[in-house]
XYZ file of C-alpha atoms in Angstrom:
131
model
C 0.201 15.383 4.373
C -1.459 11.978 4.495
C -0.977 8.728 6.399
C -0.837 5.770 3.992
C -1.630 2.230 5.158
C -1.003 -0.983 3.266
C -3.972 -3.325 3.716
C -4.437 -7.055 3.241
C -7.821 -8.661 4.004
C -6.695 -10.432 7.183
C -6.729 -9.872 10.932
C -3.179 -8.610 10.588
C -4.339 -6.156 7.921
C -6.907 -4.724 10.326
C -4.186 -4.278 12.962
C -2.197 -2.242 10.432
C -5.287 -0.148 9.668
C -5.890 0.440 13.392
C -2.299 1.630 13.857
C -2.574 3.884 10.805
C -5.894 5.245 12.045
C -4.310 6.110 15.410
C -1.354 7.712 13.633
C -3.677 9.791 11.437
C -5.627 10.956 14.488
C -2.422 11.826 16.343
C -1.083 13.789 13.385
C -4.511 15.206 12.472
C -3.894 14.003 8.938
C -6.073 12.291 6.350
C -5.830 8.506 6.040
C -5.516 6.599 2.770
C -5.783 2.805 2.923
C -4.342 0.963 -0.076
C -5.014 -2.625 -1.091
C -2.971 -3.750 -4.055
C -2.531 -7.042 -5.824
C -1.049 -8.351 -9.026
C -4.421 -9.409 -10.369
C -3.746 -13.124 -10.207
C -6.117 -14.297 -7.467
C -4.511 -17.721 -7.225
C -1.061 -16.187 -6.768
C -1.993 -13.156 -4.702
C -4.023 -13.663 -1.543
C -3.716 -9.963 -0.727
C -6.529 -8.963 -3.086
C -9.519 -7.755 -1.086
C -13.012 -8.641 -2.293
C -15.823 -6.092 -2.474
C -17.137 -7.523 0.816
C -13.678 -7.149 2.410
C -13.533 -3.503 1.344
C -17.051 -2.888 2.661
C -16.094 -4.361 6.065
C -12.920 -2.270 6.036
C -14.877 0.941 5.441
C -17.268 0.033 8.273
C -14.330 -0.776 10.580
C -12.751 2.629 9.956
C -16.060 4.504 10.204
C -16.718 2.966 13.647
C -13.704 4.880 14.923
C -15.133 8.119 13.585
C -12.308 8.815 11.168
C -12.722 9.642 7.516
C -10.525 7.508 5.291
C -10.156 6.975 1.588
C -9.855 3.353 0.459
C -8.151 2.562 -2.844
C -7.543 -0.714 -4.589
C -5.021 -1.412 -7.328
C -5.745 -4.769 -8.960
C -3.061 -4.836 -11.646
C 0.005 -3.857 -9.642
C 3.472 -4.980 -10.643
C 4.192 -5.539 -6.938
C 2.530 -4.443 -3.715
C 5.674 -2.571 -2.712
C 5.745 -0.588 -5.961
C 2.089 0.344 -5.447
C 2.759 1.593 -1.922
C 5.889 3.516 -2.929
C 4.238 5.077 -5.996
C 1.129 6.053 -4.015
C 3.274 7.521 -1.224
C 5.054 9.669 -3.823
C 1.800 10.617 -5.563
C 0.067 11.842 -2.390
C 3.205 13.179 -0.654
C 2.571 10.807 2.239
C 3.812 11.836 5.649
C 4.239 8.214 6.756
C 3.530 4.722 5.422
C 2.216 2.072 7.828
C 2.878 -1.587 7.004
C 2.898 -4.925 8.797
C 5.797 -7.327 9.169
C 5.351 -11.062 9.340
C 7.803 -13.858 9.932
C 8.975 -15.600 6.770
C 11.566 -18.199 6.011
C 14.683 -17.318 4.039
C 13.363 -19.404 1.165
C 10.051 -17.537 1.248
C 11.852 -14.201 1.154
C 14.056 -15.378 -1.713
C 11.177 -16.713 -3.796
C 8.594 -14.021 -3.074
C 10.733 -11.000 -2.202
C 10.004 -8.747 0.724
C 7.389 -6.038 0.364
C 8.403 -4.620 3.736
C 12.076 -4.401 2.805
C 11.318 -2.645 -0.491
C 9.016 -0.141 1.213
C 11.470 0.499 4.058
C 14.317 1.142 1.615
C 12.508 3.079 -1.103
C 9.558 4.967 0.406
C 9.882 8.747 0.079
C 8.866 9.223 3.722
C 9.045 7.601 7.139
C 7.714 4.052 7.500
C 6.026 2.610 10.572
C 6.472 -1.169 10.464
C 4.364 -3.211 12.871
C 5.602 -6.583 14.037
C 2.487 -8.702 13.701
C 1.706 -11.626 15.998
C 0.634 -13.959 13.156
């Protein structure tokens, strides 16, 4: 069984990775970190650059844990990518971050967290982020 973390190239994204790393160590499970985006850079700020992914790998390696990092650049939605990957790898738990959004923002953009919480095939650890 694997711990799956959703990653965005932000400070909040690194907090999610740190929580997932701790969860993987506690469970003695492999860690898979997933960055997914729709492919439209102007519409999707969640797409990590090659430099972001390099820093992410270094960040995880500093903790002495082996992690696989995947990126999906042509996702329909980030939530679908997380759910599909969780099914594909038989994830034990999915780790995501929650951020405050307005009702209008939720209506217009949808809620990745809500979709993952409702449709993931396993438990979900949702972190309330301070940003």
